[in-house]
Coordinates of C-alpha atoms and ligand atoms in Angstrom, one line a residue:
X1 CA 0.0 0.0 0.0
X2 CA 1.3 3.4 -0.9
X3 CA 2.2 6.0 1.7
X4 CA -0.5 8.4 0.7
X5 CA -3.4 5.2 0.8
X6 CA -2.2 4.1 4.6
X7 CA -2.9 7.8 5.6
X8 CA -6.4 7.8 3.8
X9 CA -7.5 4.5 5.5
X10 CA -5.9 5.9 8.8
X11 CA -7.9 8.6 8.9
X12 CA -11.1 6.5 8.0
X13 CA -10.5 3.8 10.9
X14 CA -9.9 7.0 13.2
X15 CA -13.2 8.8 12.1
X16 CA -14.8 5.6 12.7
X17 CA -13.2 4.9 16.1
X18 CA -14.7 8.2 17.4
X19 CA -18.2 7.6 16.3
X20 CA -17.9 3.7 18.0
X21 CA -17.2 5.8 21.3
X22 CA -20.1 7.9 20.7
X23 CA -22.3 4.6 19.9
X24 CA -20.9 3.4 23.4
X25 CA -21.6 6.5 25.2
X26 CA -25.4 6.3 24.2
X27 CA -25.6 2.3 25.2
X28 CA -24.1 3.3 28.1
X29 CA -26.6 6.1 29.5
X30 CA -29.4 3.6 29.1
X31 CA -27.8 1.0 31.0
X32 CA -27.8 -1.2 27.4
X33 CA -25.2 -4.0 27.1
X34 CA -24.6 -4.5 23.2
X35 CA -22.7 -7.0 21.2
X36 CA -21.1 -7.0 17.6
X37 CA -22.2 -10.7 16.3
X38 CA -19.8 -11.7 13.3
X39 CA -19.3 -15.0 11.6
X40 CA -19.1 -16.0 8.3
X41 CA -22.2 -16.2 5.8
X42 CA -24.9 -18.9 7.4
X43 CA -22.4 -20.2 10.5
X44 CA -25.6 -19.4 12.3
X45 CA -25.8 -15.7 13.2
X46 CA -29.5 -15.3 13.3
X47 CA -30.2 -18.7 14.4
X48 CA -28.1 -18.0 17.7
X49 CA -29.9 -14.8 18.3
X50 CA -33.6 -16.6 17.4
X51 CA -31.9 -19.4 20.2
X52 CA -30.8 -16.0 22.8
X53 CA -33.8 -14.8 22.7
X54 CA -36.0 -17.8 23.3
X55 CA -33.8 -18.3 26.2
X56 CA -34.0 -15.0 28.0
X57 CA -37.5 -14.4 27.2
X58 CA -38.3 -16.9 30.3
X59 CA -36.7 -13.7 32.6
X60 CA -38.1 -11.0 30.7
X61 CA -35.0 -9.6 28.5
X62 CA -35.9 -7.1 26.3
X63 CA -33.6 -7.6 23.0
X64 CA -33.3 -5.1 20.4
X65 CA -31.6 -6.3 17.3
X66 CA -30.0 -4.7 13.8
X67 CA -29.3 -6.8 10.8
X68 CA -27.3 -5.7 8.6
X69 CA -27.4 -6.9 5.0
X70 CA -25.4 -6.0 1.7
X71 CA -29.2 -6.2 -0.3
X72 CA -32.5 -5.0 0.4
X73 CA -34.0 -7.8 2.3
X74 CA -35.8 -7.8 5.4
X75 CA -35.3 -11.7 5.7
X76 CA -33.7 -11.8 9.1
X77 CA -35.3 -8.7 11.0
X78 CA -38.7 -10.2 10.2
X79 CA -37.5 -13.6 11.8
X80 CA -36.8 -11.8 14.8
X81 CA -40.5 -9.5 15.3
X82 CA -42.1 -12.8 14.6
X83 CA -40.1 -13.8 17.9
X84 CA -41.5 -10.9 19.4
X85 CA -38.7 -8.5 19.5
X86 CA -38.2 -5.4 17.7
X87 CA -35.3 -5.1 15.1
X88 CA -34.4 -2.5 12.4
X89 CA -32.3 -4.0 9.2
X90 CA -29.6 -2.0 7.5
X91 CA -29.0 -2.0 3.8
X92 CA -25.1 -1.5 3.4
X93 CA -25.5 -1.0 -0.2
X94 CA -22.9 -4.1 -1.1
X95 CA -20.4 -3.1 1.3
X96 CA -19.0 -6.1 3.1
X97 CA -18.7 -5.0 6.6
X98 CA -21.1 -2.6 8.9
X99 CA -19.3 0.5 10.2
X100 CA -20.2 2.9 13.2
X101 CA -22.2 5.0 11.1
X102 CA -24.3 2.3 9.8
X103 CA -24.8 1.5 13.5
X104 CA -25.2 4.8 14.8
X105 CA -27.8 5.6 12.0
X106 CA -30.1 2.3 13.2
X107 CA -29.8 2.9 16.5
X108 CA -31.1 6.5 15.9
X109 CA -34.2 4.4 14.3
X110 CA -34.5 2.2 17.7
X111 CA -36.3 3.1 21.0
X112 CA -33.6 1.8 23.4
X113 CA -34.9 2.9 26.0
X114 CA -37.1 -0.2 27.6
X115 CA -34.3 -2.5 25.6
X116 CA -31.7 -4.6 28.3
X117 CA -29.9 -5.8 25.1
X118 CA -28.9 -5.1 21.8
X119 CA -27.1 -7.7 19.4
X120 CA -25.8 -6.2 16.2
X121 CA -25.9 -9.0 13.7
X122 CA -22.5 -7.7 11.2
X123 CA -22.6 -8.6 7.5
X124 CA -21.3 -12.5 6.6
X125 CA -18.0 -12.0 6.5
X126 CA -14.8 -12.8 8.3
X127 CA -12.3 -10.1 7.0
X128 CA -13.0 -6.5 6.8
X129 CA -15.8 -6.5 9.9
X130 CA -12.8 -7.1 12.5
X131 CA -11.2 -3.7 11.1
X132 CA -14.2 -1.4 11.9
X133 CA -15.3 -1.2 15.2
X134 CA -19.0 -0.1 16.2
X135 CA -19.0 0.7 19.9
X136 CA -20.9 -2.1 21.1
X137 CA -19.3 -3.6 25.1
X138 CA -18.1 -7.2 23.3
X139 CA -17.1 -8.6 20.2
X140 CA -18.7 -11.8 19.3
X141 CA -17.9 -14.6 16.4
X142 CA -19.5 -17.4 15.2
X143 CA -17.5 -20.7 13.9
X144 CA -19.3 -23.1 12.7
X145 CA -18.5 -27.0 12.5
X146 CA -19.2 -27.0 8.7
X147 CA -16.6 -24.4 7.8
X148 CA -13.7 -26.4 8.4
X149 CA -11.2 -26.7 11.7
X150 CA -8.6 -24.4 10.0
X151 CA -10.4 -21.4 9.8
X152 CA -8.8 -19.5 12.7
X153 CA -5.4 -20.3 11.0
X154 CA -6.5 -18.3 7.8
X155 CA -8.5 -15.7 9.1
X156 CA -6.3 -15.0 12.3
X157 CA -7.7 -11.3 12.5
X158 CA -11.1 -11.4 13.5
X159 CA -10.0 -14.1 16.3
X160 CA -7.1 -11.4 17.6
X161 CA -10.2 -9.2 18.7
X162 CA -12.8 -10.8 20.0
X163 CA -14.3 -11.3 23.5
X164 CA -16.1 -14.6 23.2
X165 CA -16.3 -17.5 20.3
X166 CA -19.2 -20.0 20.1
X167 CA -18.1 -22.8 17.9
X168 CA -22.0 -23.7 16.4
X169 CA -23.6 -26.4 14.6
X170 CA -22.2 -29.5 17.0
X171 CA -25.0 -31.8 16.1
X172 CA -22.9 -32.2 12.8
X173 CA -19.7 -33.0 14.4
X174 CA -20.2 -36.8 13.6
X175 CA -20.8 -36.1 10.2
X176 CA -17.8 -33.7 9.2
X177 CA -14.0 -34.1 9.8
X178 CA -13.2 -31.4 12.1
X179 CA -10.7 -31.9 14.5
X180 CA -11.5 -29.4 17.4
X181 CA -8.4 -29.6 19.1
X182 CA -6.7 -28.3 16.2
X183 CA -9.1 -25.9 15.8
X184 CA -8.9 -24.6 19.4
X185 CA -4.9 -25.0 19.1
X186 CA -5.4 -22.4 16.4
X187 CA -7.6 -19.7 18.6
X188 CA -5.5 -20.3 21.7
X189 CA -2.6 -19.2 19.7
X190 CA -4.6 -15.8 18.4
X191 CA -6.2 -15.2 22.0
X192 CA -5.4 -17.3 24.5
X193 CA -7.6 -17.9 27.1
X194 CA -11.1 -16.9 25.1
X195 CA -14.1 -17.3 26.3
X196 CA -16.1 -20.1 24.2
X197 CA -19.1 -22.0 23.9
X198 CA -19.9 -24.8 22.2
X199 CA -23.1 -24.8 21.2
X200 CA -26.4 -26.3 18.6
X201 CA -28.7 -23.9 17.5
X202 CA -30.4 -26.9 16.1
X203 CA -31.0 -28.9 19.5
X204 CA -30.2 -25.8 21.9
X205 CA -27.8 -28.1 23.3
X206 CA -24.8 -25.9 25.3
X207 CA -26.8 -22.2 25.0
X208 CA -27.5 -22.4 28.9
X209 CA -23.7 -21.5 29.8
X210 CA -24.1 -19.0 27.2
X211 CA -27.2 -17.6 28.9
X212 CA -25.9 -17.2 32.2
X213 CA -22.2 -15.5 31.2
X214 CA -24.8 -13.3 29.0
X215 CA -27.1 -12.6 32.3
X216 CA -23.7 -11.9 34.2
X217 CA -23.5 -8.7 31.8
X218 CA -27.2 -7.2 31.6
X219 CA -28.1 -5.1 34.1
X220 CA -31.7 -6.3 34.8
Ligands
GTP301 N1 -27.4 -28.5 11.7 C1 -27.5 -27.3 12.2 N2 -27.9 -26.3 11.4 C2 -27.9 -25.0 11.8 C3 -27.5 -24.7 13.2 N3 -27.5 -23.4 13.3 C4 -28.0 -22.9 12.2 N4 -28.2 -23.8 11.3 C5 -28.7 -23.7 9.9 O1 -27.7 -23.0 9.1 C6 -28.3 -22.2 8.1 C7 -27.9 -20.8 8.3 O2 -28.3 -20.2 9.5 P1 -28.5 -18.7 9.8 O3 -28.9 -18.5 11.2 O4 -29.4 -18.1 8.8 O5 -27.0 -18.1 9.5 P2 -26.5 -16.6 9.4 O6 -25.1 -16.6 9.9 O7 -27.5 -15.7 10.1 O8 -26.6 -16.4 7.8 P3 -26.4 -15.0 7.0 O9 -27.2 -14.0 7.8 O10 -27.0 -15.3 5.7 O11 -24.9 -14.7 7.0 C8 -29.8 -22.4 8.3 O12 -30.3 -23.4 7.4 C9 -29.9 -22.9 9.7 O13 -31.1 -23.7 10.0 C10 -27.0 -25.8 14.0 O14 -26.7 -25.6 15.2 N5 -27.1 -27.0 13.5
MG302 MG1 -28.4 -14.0 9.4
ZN303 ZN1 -16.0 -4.9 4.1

């Protein structure tokens, strides 16, 4: 990259760093604990917030969630009103990743006020969305068994940043080769010590540790 295109792109992540303290800020004065959920395209994002919010509905959790999308489809926000909680879908126009603009321009669309959570679900992808952050208190990914037991290995970035990794989609572990000590070998390396879960959306088996480090963080 040329001098002059590091300084541009600089600039852009810094422009963007002080709008994700700004997002912060306004989670912050209504006591709202937010995430940043990434994972590649179909690990299982909206499945695991469907599976979140069936599980916290039980102690009354009001979730608020924004789907972002690179096309004009509402596919995913309307899975989430027709489990009962409100959610406002962002178009990024074909860009890849969301950025704290996007966010801060949804969350200017959302009431957060009676809201004790707010999951951002980013755009299906595992490169650029690690470079922009968006404010919210924890970073989030989603692996999936599917994808292969190499994939921290090749896309070391987004594991360097996150705060917690649920490794989805375990009912299919007898039917795929993937070796998970390999795979955690791999993540231990990039962030040792990380918080994961291993979880199926599919049978709900392994969300209830999920639940309750998620309840240790609401303030409800
Ligand atoms: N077997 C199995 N399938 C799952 C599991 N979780 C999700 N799926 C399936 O995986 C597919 C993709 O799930 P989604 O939740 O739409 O994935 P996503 O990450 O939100 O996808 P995009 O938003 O398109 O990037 C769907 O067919 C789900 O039913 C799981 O734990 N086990
Ligand atoms: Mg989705
Ligand atoms: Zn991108």
């Amino acid at each position: 990259m040329s001098e002059n295109r590091i300084k541009i792109v600089e600039k852009i992540l810094d422009a963007n760093d002080r709008l994700a303290n700004s997002n912060r800020q306004r989670f912050n004065e209504v006591g709202v604990y937010s995430i940043n959920l990434m994972a590649s395209p179909g690990a299982g994002k909206t499945s695991f917030i469907l599976k979140t919010i069936e599980g916290l509905m039980a102690d009354g959790v009001q979730i608020g969630v924004i789907e972002g999308d690179t096309a004009p489809v509402t596919i995913d926000s309307d899975k989430i009103n027709a489990a009962g909680m409100p959610a406002i879908q962002i178009n990024t126009g074909g860009e890849c990743h969301l950025d704290a603009v996007m966010l801060e321009n949804a969350i200017d669309q959302m009431d957060l006020s009676p809201l004790d959570l707010v999951i951002v679900e980013n755009v299906g992808n595992l490169i650029c969305p690690a470079a922009f952050a968006l404010g919210t208190h924890s970073n989030v990914l989603v692996a999936s068994i599917p994808e292969g037991d190499d994939k921290p290995y090749k896309y070391p970035n987004i594991y360097r940043g996150l705060d917690v990794l649920i490794i989805n989609k375990t009912d299919l572990l007898p039917y795929i080769d993937f070796n998970m000590d390999y795979f955690r070998q791999g993540v231990e390396m990039l962030n040792p010590g990380l918080t994961t879960f291993a979880v199926s959306c599919k049978t709900g088996e392994g969300m209830d540790p999920w639940l309750e480090w998620l309840k240790g963080r609401i303030s409800k």
